[in-house]
XYZ file of N, CA, C and O in Angstrom:
784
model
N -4.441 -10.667 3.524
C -5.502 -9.982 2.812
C -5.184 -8.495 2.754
O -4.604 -7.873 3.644
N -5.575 -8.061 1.749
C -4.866 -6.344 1.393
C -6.027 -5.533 2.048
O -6.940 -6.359 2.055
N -6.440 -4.557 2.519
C -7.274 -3.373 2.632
C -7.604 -2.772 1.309
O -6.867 -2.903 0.332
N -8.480 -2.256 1.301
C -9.097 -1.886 0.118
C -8.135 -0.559 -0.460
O -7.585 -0.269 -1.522
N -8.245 -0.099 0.564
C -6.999 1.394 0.453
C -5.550 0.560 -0.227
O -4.812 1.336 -0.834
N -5.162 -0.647 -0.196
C -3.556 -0.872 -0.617
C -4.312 -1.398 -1.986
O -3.751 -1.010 -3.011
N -5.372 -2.132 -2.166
C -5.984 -2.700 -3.705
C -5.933 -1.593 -4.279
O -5.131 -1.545 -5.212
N -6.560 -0.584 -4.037
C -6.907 0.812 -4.858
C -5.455 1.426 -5.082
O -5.191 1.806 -6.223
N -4.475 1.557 -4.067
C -2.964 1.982 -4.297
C -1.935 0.934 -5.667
O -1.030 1.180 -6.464
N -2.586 -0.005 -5.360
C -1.844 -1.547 -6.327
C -2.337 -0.804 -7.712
O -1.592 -0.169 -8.459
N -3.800 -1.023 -7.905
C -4.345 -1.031 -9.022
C -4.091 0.229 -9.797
O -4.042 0.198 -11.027
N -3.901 1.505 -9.011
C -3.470 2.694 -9.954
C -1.917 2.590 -10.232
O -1.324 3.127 -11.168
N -1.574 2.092 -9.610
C 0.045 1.823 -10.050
C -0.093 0.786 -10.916
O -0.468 1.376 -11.929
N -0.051 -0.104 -11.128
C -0.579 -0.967 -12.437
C -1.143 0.142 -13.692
O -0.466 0.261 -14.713
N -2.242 0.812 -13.541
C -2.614 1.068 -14.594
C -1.461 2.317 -15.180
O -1.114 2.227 -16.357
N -0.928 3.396 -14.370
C 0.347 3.967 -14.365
C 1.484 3.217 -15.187
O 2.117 3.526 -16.197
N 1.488 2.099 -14.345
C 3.185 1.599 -14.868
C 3.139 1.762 -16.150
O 2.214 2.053 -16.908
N 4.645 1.463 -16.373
C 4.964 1.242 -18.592
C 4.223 0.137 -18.561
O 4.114 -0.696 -17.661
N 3.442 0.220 -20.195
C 3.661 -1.925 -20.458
C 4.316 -2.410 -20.177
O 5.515 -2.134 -20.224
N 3.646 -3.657 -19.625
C 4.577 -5.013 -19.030
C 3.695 -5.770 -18.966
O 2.495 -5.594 -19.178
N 4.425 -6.947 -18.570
C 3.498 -8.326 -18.409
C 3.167 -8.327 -17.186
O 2.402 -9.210 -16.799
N 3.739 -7.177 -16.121
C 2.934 -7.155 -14.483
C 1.909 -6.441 -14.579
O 0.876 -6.834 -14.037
N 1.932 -5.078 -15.369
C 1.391 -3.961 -15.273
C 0.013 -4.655 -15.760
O -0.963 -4.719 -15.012
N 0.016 -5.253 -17.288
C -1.084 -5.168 -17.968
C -0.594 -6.751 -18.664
O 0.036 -6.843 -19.717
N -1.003 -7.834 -17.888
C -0.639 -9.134 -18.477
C -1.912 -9.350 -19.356
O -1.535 -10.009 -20.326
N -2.944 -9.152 -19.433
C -4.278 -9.643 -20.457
C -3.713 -9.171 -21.201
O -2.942 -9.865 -21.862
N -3.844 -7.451 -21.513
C -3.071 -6.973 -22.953
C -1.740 -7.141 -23.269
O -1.500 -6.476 -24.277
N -0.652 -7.793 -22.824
C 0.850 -8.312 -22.636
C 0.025 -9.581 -23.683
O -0.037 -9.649 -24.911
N -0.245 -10.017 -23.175
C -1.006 -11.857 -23.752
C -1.477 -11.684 -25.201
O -1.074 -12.307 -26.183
N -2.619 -10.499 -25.136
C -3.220 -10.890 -26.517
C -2.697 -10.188 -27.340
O -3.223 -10.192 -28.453
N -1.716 -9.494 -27.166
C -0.805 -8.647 -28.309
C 0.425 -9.727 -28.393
O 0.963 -9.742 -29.501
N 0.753 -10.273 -27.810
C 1.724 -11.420 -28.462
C 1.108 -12.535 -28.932
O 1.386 -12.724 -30.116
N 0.220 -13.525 -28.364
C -0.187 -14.255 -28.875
C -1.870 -14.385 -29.707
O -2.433 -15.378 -30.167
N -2.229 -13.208 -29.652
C -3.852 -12.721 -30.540
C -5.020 -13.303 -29.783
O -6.112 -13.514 -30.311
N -4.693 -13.590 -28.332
C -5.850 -14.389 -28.022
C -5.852 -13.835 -26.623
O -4.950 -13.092 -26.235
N -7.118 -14.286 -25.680
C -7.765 -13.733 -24.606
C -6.627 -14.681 -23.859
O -6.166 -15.718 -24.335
N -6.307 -14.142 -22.693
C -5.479 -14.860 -21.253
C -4.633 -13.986 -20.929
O -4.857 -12.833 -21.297
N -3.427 -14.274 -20.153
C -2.739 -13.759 -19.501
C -3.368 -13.245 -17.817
O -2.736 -12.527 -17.041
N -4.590 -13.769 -17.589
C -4.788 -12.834 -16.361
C -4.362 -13.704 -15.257
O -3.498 -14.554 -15.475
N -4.995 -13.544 -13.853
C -3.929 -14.363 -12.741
C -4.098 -15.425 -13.032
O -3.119 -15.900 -12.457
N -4.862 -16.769 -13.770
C -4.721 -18.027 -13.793
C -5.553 -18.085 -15.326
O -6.408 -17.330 -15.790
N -4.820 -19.487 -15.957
C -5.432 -19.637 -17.198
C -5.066 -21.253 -17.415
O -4.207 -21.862 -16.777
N -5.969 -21.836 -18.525
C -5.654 -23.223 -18.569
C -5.721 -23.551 -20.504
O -6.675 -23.563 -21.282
N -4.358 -23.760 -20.691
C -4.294 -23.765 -22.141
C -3.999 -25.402 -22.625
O -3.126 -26.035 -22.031
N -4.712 -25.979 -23.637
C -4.553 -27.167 -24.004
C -3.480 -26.914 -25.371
O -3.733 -26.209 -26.347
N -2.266 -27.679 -25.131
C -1.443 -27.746 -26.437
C -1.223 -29.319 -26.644
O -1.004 -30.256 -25.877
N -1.336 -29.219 -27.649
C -1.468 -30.948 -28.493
C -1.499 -31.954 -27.300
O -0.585 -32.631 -26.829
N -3.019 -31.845 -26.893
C -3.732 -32.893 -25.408
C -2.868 -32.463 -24.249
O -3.343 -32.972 -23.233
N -1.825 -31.756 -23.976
C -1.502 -31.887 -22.938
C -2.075 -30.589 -22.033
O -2.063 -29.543 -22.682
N -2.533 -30.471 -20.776
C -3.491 -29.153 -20.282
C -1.829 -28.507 -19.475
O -0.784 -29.103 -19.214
N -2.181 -27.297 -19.316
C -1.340 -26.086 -18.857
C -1.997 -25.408 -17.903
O -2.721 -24.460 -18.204
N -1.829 -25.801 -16.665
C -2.317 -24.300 -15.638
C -1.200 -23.496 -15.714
O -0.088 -23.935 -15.421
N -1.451 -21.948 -16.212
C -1.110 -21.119 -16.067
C -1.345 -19.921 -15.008
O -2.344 -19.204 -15.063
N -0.327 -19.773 -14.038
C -0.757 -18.742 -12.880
C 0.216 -17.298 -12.937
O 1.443 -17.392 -12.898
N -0.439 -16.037 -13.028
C 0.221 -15.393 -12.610
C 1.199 -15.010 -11.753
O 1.429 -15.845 -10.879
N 2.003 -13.784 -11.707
C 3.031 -13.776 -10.644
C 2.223 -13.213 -9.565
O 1.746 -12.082 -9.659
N 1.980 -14.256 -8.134
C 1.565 -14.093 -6.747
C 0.261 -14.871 -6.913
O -0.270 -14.996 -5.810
N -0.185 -15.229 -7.531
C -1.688 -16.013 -7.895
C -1.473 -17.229 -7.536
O -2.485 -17.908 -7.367
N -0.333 -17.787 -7.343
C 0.361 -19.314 -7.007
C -0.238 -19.642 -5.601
O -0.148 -20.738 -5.047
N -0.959 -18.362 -5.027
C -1.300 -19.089 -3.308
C -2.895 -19.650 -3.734
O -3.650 -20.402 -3.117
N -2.970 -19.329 -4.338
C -4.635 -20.151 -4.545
C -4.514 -20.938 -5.635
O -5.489 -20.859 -6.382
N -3.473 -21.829 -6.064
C -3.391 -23.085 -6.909
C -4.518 -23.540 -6.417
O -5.485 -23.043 -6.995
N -4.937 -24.672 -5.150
C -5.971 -25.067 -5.089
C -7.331 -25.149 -5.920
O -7.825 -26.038 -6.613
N -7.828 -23.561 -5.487
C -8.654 -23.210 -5.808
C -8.887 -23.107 -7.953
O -9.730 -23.671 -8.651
N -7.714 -22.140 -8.369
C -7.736 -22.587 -9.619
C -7.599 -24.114 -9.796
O -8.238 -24.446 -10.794
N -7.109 -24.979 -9.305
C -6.886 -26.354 -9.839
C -8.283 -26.896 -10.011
O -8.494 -27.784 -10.837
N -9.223 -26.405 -9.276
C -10.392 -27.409 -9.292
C -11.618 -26.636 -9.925
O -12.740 -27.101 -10.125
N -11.104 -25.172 -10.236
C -11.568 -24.901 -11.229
C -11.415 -25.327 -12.760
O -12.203 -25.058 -13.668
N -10.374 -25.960 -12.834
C -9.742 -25.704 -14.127
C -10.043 -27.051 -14.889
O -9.830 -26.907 -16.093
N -10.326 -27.879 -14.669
C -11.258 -29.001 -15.183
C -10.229 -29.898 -15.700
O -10.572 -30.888 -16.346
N -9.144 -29.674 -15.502
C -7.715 -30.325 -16.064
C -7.443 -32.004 -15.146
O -7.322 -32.134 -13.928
N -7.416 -32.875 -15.977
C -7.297 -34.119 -15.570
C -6.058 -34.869 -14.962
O -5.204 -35.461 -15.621
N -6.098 -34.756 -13.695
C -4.730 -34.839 -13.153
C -4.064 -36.226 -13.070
O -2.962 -36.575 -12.646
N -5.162 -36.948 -13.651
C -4.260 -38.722 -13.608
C -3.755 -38.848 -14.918
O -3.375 -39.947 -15.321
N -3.705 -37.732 -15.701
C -2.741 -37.742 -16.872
C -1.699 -36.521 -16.591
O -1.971 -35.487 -15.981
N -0.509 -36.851 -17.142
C 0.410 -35.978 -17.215
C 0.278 -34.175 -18.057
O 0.264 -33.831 -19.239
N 0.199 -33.368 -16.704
C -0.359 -31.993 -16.991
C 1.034 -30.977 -16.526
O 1.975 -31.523 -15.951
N 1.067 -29.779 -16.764
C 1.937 -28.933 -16.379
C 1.386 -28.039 -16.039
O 0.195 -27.829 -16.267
N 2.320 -27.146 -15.270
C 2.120 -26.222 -13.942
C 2.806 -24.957 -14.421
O 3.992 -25.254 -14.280
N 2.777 -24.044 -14.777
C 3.266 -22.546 -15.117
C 3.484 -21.714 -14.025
O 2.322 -21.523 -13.664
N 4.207 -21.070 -13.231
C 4.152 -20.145 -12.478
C 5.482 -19.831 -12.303
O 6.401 -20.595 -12.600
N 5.704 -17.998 -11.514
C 6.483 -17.722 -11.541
C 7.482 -18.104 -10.326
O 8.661 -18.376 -10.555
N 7.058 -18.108 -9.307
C 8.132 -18.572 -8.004
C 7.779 -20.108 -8.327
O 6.802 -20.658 -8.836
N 9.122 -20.600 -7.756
C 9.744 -22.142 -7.983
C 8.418 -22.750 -7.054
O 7.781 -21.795 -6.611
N 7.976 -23.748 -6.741
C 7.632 -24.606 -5.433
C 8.633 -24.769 -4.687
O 9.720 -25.091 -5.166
N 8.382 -24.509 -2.894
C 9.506 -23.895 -2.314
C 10.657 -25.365 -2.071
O 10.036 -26.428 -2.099
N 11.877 -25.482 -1.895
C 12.917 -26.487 -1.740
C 12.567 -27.725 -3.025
O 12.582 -28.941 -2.839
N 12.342 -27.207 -3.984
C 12.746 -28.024 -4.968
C 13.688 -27.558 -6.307
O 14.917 -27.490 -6.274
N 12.912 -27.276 -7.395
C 14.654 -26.892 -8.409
C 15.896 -25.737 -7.764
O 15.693 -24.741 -7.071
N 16.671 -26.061 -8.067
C 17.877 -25.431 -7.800
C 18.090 -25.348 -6.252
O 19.038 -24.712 -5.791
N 16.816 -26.278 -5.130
C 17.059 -26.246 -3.953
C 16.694 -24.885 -3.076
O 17.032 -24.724 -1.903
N 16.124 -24.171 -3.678
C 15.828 -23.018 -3.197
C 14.864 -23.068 -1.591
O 13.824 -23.719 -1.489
N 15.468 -22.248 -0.442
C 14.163 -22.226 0.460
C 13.429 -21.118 0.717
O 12.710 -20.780 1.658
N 13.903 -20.394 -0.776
C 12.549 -19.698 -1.116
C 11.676 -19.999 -1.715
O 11.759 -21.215 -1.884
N 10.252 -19.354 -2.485
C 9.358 -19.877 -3.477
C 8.249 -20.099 -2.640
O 8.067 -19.684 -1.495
N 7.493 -20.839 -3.381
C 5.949 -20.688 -2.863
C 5.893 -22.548 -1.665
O 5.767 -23.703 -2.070
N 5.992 -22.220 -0.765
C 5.474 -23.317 0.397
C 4.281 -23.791 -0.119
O 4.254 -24.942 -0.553
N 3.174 -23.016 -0.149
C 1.705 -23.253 -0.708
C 1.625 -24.467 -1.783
O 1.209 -25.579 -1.458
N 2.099 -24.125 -3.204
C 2.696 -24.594 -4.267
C 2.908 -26.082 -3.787
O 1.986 -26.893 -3.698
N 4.477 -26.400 -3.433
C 5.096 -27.234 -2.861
C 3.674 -28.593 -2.150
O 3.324 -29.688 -2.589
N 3.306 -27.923 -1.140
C 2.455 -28.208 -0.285
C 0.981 -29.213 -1.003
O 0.513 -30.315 -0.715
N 0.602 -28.092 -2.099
C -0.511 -28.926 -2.857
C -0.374 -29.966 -3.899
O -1.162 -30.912 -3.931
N 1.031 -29.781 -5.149
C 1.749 -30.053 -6.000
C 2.159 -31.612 -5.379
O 2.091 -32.562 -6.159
N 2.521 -31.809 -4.171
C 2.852 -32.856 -3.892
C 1.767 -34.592 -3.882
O 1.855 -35.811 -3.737
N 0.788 -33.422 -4.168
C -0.819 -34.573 -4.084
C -0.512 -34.786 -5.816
O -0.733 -35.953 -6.139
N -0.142 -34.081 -6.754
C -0.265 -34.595 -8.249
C 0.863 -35.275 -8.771
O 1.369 -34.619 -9.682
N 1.758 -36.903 -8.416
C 2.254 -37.377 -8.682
C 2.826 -36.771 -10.550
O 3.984 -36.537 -10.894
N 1.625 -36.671 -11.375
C 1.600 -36.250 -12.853
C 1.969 -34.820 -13.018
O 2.097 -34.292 -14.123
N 2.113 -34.296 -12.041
C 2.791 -32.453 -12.556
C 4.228 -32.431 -12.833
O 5.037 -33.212 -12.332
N 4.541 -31.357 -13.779
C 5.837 -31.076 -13.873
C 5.541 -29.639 -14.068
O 4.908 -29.152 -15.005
N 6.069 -29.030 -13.080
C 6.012 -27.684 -12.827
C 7.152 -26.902 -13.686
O 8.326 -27.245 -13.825
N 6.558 -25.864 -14.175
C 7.456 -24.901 -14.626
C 8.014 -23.495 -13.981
O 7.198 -22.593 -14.171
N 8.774 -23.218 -13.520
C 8.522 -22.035 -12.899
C 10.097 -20.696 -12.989
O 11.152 -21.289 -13.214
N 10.230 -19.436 -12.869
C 11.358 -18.962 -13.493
C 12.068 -18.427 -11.923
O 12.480 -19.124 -10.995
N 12.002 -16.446 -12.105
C 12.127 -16.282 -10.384
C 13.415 -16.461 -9.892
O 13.927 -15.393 -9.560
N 14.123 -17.450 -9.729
C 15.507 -17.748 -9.366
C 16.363 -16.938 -10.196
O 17.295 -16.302 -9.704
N 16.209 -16.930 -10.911
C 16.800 -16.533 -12.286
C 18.836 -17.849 -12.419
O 19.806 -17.749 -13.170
N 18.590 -18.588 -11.550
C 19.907 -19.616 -11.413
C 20.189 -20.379 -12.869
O 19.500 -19.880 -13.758
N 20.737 -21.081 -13.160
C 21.400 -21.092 -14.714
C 20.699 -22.713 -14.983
O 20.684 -23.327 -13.916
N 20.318 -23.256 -15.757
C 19.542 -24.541 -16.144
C 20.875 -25.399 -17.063
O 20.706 -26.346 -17.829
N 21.997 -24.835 -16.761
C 22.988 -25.633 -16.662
C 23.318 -26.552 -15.438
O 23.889 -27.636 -15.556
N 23.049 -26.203 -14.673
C 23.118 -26.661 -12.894
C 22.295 -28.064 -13.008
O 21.304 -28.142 -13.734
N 22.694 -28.989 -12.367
C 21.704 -30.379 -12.801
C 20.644 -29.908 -11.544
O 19.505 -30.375 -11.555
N 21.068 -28.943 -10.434
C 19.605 -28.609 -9.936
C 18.491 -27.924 -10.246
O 17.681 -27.912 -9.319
N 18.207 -27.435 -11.070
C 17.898 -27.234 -12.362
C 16.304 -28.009 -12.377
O 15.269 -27.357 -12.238
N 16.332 -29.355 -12.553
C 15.595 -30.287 -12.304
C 15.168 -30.722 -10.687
O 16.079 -30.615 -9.865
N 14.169 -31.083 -10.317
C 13.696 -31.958 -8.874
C 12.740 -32.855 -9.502
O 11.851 -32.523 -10.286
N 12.995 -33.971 -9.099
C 12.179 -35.082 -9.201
C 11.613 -35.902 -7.674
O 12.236 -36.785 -7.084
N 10.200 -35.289 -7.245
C 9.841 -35.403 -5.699
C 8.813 -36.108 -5.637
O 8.763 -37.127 -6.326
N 8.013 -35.841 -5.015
C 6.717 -36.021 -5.297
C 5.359 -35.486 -6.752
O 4.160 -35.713 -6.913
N 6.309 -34.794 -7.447
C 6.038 -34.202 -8.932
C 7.227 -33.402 -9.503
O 7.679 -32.648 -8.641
N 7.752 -33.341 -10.456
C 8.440 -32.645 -11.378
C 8.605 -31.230 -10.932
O 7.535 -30.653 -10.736
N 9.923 -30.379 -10.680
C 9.794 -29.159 -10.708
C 11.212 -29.020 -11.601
O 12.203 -29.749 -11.628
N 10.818 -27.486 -12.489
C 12.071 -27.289 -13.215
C 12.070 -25.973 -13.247
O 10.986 -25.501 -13.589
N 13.217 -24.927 -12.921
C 13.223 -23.745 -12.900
C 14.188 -23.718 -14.321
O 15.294 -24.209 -14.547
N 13.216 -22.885 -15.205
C 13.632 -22.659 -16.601
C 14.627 -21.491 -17.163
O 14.539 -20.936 -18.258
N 15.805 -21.206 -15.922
C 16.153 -20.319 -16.738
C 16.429 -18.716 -17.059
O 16.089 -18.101 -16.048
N 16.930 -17.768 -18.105
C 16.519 -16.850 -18.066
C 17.245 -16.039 -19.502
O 18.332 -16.177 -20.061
N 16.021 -15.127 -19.764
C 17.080 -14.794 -20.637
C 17.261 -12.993 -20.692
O 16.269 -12.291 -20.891
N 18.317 -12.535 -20.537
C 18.628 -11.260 -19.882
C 19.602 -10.715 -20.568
O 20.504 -11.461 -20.948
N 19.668 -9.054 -20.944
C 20.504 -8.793 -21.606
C 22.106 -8.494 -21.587
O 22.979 -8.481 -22.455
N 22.068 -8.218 -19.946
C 23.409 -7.870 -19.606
C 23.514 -9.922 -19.284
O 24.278 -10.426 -20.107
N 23.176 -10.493 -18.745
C 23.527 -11.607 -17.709
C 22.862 -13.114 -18.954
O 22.211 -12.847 -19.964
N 23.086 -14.007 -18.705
C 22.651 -15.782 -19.122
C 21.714 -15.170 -20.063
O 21.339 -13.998 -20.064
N 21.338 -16.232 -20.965
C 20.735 -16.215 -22.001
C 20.697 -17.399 -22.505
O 21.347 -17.814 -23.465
N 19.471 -18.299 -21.474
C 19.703 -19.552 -21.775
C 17.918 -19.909 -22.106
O 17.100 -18.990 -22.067
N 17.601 -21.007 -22.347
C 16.199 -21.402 -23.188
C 16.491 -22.879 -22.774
O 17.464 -23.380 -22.211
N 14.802 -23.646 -23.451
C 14.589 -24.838 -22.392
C 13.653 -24.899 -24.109
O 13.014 -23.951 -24.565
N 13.826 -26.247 -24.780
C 13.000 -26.548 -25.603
C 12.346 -27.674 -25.045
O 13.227 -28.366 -24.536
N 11.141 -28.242 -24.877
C 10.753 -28.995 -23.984
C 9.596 -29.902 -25.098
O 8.569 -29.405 -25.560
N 10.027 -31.144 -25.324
C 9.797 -32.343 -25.931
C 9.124 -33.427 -25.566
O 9.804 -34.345 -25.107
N 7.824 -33.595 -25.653
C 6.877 -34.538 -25.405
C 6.564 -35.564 -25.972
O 5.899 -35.227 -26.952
N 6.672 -36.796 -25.920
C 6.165 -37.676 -26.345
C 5.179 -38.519 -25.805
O 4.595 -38.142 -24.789
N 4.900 -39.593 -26.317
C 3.995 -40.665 -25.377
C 4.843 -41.278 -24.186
O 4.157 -41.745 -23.276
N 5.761 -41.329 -24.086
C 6.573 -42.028 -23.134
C 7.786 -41.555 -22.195
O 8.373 -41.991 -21.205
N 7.870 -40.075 -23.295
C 8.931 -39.685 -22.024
C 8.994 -37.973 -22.431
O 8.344 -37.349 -23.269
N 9.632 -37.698 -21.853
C 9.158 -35.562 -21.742
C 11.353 -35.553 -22.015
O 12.300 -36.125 -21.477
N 11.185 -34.645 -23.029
C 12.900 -34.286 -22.826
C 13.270 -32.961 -22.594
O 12.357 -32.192 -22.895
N 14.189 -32.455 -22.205
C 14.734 -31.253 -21.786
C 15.758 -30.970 -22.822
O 16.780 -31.579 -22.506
N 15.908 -30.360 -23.834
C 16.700 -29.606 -24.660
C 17.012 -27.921 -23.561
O 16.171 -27.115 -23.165
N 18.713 -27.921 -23.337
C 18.914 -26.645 -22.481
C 19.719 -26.197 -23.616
O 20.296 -27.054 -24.286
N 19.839 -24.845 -23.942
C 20.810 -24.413 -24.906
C 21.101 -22.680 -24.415
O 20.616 -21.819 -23.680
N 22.002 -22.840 -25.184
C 22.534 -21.255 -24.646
C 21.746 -20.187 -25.802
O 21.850 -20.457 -26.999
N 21.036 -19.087 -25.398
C 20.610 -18.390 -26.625
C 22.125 -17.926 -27.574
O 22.166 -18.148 -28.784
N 22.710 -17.602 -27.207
C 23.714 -16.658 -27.646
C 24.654 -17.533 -28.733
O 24.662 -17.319 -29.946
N 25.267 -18.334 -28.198
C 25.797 -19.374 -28.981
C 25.043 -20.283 -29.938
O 25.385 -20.766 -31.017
N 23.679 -20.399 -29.083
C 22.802 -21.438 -30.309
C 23.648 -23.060 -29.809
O 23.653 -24.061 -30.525
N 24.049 -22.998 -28.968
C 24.795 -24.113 -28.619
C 23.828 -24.845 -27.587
O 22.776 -24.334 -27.202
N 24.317 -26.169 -27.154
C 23.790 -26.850 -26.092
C 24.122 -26.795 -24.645
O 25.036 -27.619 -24.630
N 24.019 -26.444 -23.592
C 24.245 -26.019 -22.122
C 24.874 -27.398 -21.193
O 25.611 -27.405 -20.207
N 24.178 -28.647 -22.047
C 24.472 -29.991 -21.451
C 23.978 -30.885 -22.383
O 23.672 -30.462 -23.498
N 23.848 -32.088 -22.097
C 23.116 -32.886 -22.942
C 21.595 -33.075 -22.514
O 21.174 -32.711 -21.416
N 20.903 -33.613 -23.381
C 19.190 -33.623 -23.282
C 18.853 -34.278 -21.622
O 19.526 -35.234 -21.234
N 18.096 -33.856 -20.991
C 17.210 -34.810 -19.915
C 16.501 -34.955 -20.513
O 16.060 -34.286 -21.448
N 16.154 -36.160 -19.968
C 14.890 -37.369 -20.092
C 14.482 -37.615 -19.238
O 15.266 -37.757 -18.300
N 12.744 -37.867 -18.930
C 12.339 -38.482 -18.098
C 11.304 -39.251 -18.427
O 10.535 -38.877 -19.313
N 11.144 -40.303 -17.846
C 10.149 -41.029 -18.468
C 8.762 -40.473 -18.375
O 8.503 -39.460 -17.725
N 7.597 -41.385 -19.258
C 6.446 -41.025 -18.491
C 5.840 -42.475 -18.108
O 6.525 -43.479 -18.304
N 4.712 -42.553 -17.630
C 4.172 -41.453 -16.667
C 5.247 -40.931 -15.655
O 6.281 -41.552 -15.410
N 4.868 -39.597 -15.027
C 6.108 -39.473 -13.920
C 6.234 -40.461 -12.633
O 7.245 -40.982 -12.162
N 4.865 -40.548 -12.217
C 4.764 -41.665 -11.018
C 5.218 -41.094 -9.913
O 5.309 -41.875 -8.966
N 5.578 -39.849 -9.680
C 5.998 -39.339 -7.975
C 7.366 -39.429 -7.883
O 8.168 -39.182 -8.784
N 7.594 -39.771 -6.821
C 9.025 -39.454 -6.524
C 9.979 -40.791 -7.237
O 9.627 -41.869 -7.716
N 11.214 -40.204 -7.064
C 12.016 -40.788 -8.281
C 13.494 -40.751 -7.983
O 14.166 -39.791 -8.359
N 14.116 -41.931 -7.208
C 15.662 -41.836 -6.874
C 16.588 -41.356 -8.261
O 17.692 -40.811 -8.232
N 16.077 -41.597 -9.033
C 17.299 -41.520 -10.547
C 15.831 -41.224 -11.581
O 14.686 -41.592 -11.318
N 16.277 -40.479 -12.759
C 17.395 -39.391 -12.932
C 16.864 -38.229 -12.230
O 15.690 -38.117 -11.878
N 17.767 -37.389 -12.047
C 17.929 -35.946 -11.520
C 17.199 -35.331 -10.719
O 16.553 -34.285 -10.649
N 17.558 -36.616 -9.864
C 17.342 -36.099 -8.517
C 18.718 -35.919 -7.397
O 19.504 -36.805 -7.064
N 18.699 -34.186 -6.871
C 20.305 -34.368 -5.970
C 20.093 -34.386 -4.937
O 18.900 -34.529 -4.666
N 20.804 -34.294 -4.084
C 20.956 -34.498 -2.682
C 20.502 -33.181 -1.957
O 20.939 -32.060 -2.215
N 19.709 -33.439 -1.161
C 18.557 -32.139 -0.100
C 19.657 -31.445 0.632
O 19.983 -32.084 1.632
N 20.300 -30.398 0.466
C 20.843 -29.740 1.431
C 20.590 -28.872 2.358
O 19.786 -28.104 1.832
N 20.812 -28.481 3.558
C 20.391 -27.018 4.029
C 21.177 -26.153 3.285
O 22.395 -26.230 3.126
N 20.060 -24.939 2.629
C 21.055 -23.723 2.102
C 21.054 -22.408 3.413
O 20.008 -22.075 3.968
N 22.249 -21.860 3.707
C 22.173 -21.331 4.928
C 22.970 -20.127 4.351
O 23.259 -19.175 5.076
């Protein structure tokens, strides 16, 4: 919990900083997309499927947004945030524990999350656990410049990875079926390592 003295230090530095999507994510939001959101948690419906959207550090009270958010979890929903859920895509044992921890009760999530900034060429890339996690990526001007077109159907969710730069493909499509159903020996799932 912050002291009021470090909130008040946070918040004038925020209003200070340049635009950004840390500084000023509501107005980041509705100047790109013309509409109200962007603040620490949001829940967007795109063609039936629901979206919790969490800010960067807002991920420790998933909970709490989740049961605000009126989003129906025995159907297949997605998870937005910026740190991974901790030891799943790319194996990381960083990221949010919290995340990880609650995420594992929604068999139907497939989490999105960036942060690593590790390449979505990597088949770790994908975790298939107790719910879906996929670290999407990045696209940067000196470094990768890669994108994730992400394909829904009634029956199965696909992963289009492509390189921005080339306009080329990074690998071939993942697939996964639906429903997700939880954990999942095949496809793309790798082997748990210690990273040390």
């Amino acid at each position: 919990m912050k002291e009021e003295g470090e909130e008040k230090e946070e918040e004038k530095r925020r209003r200070e900083a340049p635009i950004s999507i840390y500084s000023h994510p509501a107005a980041i939001w509705e100047k790109l997309f013309g509409e109200k959101g962007g603040d620490e948690w949001f829940v967007r419906k795109v063609k039936g499927f629901d979206f919790l959207c969490l800010h960067w550090g807002f991920e420790k009270n998933i909970a709490d947004y989740m049961a605000r958010s009126g989003i129906d979890t025995a159907r297949t929903f997605f998870c937005v945030l910026h740190p991974p859920p901790f030891r799943t895509c790319h194996n990381l044992n960083g990221g949010s524990e919290e995340t990880t921890a609650f995420l594992s009760h929604y068999p139907n999530c497939f989490a999105i999350s960036g942060h690593s900034h590790l390449s979505i060429a990597d088949d770790t890339a994908l975790w298939h656990g107790g719910f879906v996690s996929y670290g999407d990526g990045q696209v940067n001007v000196k470094g990768p410049a890669q994108a994730t077109i992400l394909k829904v159907y009634g029956d199965r969710i696909v992963l289009s990875r492509l390189n921005v730069r080339s306009r080329g493909p990074l690998g071939p499509d993942w697939t996964l079926p639906l429903p997700l159903k939880g954990r999942s020996e095949a496809p793309y799932v790798f082997k748990e390592v210690e990273n040390k």
